[in-house]
mmCIF file of C-alpha atoms in Angstrom:
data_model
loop_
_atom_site.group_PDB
_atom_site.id
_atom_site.type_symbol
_atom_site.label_atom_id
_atom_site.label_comp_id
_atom_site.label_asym_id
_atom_site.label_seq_id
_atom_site.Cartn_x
_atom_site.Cartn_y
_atom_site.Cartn_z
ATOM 1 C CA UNK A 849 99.023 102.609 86.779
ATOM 2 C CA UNK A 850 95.611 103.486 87.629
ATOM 3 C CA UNK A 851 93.701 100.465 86.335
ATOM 4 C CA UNK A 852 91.592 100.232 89.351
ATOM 5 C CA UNK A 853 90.299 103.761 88.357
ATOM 6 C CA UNK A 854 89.333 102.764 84.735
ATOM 7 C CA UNK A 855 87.576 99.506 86.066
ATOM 8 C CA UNK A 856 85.307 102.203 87.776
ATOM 9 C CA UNK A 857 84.638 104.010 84.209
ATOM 10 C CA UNK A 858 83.445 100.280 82.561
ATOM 11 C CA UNK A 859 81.230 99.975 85.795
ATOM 12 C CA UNK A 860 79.556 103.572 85.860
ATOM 13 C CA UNK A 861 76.017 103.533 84.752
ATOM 14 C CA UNK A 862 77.141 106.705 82.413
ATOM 15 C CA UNK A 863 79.442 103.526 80.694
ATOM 16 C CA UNK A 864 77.056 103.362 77.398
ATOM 17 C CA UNK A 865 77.408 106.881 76.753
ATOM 18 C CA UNK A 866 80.750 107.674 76.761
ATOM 19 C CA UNK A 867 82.661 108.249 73.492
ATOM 20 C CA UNK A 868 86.032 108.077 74.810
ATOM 21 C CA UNK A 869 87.643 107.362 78.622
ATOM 22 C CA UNK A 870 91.131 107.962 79.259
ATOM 23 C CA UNK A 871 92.949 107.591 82.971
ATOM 24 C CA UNK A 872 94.597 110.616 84.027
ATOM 25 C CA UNK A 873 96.215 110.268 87.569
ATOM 26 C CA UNK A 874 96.469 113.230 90.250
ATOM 27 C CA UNK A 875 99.479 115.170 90.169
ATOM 28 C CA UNK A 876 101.575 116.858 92.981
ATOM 29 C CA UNK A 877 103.927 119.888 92.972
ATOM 30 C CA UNK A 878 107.218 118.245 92.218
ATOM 31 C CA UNK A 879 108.385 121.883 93.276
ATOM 32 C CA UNK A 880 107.243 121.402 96.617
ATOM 33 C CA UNK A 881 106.465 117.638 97.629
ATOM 34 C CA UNK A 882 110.034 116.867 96.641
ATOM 35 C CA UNK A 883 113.175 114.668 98.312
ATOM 36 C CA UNK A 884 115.070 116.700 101.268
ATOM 37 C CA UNK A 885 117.344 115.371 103.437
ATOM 38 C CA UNK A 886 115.654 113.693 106.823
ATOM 39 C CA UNK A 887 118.102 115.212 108.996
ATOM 40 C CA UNK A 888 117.807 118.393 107.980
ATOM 41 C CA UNK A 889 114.208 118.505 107.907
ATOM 42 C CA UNK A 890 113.890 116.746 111.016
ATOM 43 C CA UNK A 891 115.655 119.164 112.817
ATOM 44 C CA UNK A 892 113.412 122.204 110.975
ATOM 45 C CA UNK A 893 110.509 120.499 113.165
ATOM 46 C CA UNK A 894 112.234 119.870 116.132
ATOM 47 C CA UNK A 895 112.956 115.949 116.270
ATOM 48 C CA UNK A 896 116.347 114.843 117.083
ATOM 49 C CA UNK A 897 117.718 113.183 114.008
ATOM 50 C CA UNK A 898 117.802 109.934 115.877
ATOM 51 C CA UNK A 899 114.682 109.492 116.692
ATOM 52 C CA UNK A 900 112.164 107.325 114.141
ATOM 53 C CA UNK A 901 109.565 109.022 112.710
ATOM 54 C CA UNK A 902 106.792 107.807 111.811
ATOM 55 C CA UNK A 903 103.436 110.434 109.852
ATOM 56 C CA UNK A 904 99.880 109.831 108.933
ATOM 57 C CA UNK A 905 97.937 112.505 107.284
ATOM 58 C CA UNK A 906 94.483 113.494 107.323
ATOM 59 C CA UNK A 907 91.672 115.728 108.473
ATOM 60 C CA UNK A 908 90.123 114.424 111.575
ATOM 61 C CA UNK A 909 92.331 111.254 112.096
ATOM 62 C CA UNK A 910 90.898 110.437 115.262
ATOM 63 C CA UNK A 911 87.070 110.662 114.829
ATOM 64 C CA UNK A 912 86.712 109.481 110.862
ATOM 65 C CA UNK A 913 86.607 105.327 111.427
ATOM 66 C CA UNK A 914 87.669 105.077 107.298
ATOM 67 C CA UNK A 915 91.150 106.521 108.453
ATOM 68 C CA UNK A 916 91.508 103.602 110.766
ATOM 69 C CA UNK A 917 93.258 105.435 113.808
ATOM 70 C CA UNK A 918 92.555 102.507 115.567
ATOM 71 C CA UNK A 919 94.688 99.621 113.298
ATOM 72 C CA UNK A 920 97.627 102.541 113.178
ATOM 73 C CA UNK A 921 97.689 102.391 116.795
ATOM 74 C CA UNK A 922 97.809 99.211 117.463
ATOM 75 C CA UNK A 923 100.711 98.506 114.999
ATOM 76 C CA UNK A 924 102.775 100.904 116.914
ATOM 77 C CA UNK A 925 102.350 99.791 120.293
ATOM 78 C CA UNK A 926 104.005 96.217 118.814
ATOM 79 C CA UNK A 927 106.503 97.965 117.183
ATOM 80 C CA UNK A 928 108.529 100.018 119.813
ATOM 81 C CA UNK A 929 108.861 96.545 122.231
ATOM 82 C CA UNK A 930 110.440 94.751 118.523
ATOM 83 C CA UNK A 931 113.082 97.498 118.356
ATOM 84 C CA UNK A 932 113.759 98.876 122.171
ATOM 85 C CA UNK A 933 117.142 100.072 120.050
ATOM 86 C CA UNK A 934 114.978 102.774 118.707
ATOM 87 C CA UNK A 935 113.126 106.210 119.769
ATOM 88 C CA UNK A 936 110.014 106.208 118.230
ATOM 89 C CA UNK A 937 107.322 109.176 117.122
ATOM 90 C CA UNK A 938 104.432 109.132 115.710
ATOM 91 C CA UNK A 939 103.061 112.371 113.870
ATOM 92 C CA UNK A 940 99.502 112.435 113.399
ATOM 93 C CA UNK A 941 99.182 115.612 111.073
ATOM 94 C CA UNK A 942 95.825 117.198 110.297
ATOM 95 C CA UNK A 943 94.589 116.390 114.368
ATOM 96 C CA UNK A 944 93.958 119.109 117.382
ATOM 97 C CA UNK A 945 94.002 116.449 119.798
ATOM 98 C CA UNK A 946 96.678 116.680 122.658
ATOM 99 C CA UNK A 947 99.539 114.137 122.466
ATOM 100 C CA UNK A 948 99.610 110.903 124.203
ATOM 101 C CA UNK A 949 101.777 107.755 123.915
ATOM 102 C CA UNK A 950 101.091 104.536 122.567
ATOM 103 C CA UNK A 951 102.842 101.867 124.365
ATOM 104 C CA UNK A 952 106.446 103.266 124.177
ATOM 105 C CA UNK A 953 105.728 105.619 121.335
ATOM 106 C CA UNK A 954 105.103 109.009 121.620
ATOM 107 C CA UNK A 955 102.353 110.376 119.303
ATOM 108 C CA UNK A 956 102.034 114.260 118.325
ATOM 109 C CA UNK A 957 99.069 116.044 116.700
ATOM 110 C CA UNK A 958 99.650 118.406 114.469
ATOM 111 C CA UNK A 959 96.800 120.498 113.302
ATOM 112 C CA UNK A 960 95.984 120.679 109.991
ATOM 113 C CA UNK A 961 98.246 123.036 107.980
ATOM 114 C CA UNK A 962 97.742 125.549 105.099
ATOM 115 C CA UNK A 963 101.155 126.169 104.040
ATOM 116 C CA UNK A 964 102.149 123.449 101.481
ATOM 117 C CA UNK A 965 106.242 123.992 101.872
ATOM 118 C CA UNK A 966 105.123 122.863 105.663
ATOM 119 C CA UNK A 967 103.342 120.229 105.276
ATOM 120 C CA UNK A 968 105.730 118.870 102.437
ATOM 121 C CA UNK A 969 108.315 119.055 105.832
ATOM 122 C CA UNK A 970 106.874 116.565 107.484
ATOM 123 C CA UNK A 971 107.125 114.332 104.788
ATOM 124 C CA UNK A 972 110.394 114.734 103.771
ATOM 125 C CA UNK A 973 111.192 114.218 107.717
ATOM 126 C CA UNK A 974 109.775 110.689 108.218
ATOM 127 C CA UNK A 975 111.184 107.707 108.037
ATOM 128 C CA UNK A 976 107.802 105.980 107.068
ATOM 129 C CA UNK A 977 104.767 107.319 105.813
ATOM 130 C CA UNK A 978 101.158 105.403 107.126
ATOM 131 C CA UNK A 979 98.090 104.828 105.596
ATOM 132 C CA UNK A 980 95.538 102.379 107.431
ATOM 133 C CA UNK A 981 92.231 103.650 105.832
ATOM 134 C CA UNK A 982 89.628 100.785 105.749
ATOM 135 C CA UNK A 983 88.284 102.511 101.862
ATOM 136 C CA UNK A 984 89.741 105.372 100.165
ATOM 137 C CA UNK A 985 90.128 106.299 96.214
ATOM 138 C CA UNK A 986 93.467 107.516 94.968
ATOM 139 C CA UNK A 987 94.530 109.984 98.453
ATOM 140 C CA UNK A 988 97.270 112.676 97.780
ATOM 141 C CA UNK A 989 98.200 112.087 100.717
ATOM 142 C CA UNK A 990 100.112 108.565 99.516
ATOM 143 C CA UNK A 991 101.636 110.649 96.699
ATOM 144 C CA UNK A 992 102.761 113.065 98.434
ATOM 145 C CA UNK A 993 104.753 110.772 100.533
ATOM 146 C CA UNK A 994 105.879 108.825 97.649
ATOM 147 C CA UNK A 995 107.250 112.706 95.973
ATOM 148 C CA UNK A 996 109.364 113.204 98.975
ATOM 149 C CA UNK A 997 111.135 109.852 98.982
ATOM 150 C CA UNK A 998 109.043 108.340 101.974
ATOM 151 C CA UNK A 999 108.366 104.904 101.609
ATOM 152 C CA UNK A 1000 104.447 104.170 102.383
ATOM 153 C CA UNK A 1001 103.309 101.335 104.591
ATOM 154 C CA UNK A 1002 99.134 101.393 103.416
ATOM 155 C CA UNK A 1003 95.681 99.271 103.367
ATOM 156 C CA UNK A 1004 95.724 97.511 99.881
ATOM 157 C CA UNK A 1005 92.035 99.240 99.184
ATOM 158 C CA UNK A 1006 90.712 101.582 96.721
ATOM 159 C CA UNK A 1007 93.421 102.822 94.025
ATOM 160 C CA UNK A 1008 95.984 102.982 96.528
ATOM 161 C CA UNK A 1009 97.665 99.285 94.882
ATOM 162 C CA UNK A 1010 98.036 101.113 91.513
ATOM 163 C CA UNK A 1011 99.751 103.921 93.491
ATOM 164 C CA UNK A 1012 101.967 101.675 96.194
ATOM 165 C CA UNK A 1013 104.265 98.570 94.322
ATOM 166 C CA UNK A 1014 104.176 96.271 97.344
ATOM 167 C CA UNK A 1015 107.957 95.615 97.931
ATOM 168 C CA UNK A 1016 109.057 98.560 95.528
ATOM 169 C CA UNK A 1017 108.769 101.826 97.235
ATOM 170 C CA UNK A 1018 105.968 100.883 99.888
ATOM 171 C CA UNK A 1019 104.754 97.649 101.621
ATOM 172 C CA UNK A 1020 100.987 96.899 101.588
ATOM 173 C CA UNK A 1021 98.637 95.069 103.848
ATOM 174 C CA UNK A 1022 94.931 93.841 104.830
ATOM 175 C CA UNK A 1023 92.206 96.329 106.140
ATOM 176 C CA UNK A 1024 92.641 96.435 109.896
ATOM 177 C CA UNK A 1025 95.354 94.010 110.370
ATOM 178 C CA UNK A 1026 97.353 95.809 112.994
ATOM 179 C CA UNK A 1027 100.225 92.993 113.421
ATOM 180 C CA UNK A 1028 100.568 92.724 109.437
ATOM 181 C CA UNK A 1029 101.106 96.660 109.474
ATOM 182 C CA UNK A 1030 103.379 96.239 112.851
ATOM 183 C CA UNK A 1031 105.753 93.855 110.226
ATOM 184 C CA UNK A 1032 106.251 96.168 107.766
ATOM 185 C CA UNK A 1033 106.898 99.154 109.715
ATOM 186 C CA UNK A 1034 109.808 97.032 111.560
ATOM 187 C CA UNK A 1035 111.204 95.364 107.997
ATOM 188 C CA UNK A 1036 111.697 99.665 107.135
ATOM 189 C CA UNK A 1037 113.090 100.864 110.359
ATOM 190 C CA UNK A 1038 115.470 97.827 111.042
ATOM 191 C CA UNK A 1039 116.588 97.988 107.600
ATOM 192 C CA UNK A 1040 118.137 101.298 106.671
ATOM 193 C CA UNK A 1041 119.386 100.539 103.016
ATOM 194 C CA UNK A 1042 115.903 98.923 102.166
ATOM 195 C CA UNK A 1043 114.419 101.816 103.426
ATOM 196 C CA UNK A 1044 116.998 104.531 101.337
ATOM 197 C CA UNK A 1045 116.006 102.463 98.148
ATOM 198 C CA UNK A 1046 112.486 102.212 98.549
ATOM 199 C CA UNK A 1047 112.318 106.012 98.757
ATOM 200 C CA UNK A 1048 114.289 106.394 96.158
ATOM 201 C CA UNK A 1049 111.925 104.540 94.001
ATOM 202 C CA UNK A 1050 109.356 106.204 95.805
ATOM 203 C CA UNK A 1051 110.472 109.372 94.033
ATOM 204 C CA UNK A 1052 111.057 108.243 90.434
ATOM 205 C CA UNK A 1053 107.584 106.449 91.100
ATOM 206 C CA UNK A 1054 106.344 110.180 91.880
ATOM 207 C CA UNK A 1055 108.135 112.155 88.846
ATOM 208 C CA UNK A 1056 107.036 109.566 86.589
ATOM 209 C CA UNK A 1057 103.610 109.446 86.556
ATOM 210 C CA UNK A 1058 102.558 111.989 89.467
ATOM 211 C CA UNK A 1059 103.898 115.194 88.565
ATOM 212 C CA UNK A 1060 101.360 117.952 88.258
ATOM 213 C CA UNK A 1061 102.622 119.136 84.998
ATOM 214 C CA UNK A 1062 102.162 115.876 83.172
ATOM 215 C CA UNK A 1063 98.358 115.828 84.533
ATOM 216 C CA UNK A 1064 98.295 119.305 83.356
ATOM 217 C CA UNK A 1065 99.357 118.148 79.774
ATOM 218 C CA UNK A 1066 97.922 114.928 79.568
ATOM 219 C CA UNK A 1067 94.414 116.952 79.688
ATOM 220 C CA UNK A 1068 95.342 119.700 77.262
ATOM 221 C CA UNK A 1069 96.423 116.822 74.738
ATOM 222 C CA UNK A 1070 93.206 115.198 75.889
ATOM 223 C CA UNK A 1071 91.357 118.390 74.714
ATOM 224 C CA UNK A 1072 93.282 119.258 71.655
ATOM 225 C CA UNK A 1073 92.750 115.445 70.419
ATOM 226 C CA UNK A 1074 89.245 115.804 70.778
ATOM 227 C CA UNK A 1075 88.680 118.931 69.093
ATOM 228 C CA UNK A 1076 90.669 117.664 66.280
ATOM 229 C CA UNK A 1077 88.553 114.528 66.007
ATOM 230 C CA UNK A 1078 85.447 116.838 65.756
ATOM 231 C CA UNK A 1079 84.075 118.560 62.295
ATOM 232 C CA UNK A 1080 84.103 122.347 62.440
ATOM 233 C CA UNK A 1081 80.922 123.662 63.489
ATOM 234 C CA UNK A 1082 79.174 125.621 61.057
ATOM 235 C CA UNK A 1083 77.162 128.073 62.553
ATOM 236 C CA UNK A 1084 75.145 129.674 59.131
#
């Protein structure tokens, strides 16, 4: 993965002087940001097991326009009337606002939290992680999701393809397209064995190449191979 990310090294203006460039994606605590069962987790936070949940999270959701609060909200006021079956809530985390609904969906702001282990929780609690920002780089946030076995419903912009296999463990969509976001959301919560698998390939996704240790030893190998390409300095 991470081609996008490399494309940006060939483009830099530092391009011509750089010996070497090598692609070495974030990493998560696999310790932490790991699978847990919905239920269980879902009850930790207070949400009846049968209710849908769905998370976004950021600082400032509501007043950054990149994070697209707007397109997020839309899509969920046309899901709830497409599956009247279903209790719906949407957790905005990393928000003081007070909570309001959306249509037929209730939405709940959750400030931001320091405690990893908690914020991990609401993760491994939702049904469906989203991600409607309008530009963004390579956001923890998606991995994060993807460690704890959430299948990711996201903008295709920025490095966020190389980290979401449209159809795999995530869906992915235009920049502000509300009603293509709305159809994805529904395919996942209609469709409970798609939605098991693609969180379980969410997670090998996550252990393969977004584990915090193999960042951390990708750059000491980085470093050792480097000093071993260079000639001892001599310093008399």
């Amino acid at each position: 993965p991470c081609r996008w990310l490399m494309e940006k090294v060939e483009k830099s203006i530092l391009a011509k002087a750089s010996v070497e460039a090598r692609v070495i994606p974030y990493g998560v605590d696999l310790s932490i940001f790991r699978y847990r069962n919905k239920h269980e987790a879902k009850r930790i936070l207070g949400i009846s097991p049968t209710v849908e949940m769905l998370l976004f999270a950021a600082n400032g959701i509501k007043q950054n326009i990149w994070k697209d609060y707007r397109t997020m909200s839309e899509a969920i006021a046309k899901v709830a009337p497409r599956l009247r079956d279903r209790k719906l809530v949407f957790i905005a985390l990393g928000d003081n606002s007070p909570p309001e609904r959306v249509g037929e969906t209730e939405v709940r702001f959750v400030p931001h939290q320091r405690d990893p282990s908690v914020v991990a929780l609401y993760y491994q609690a939702a049904d469906v992680y989203l991600h409607a920002a309008r530009a963004d780089t390579f956001p923890n946030a998606i991995l994060e999701a993807l460690a704890c076995g959430t299948p990711v419903v996201a903008t295709a912009v920025g490095g966020i393809p190389e980290q979401v296999t449209d159809g795999t463990d995530g869906f992915l969509t235009p920049v502000g397209d509300s009603e293509a976001m709305a159809s994805k959301i529904c395919c996942l919560l209609s469709n409970s064995e798609l939605r098991l698998n693609m969180g379980e390939n969410a997670a090998k996704k996550a252990r393969q190449y977004f584990d915090l240790d193999r960042q951390v030893g990708d750059y000491i190998s980085w470093y050792r191979n480097v000093i071993e390409q260079r000639s001892p300095v001599r310093l008399f």
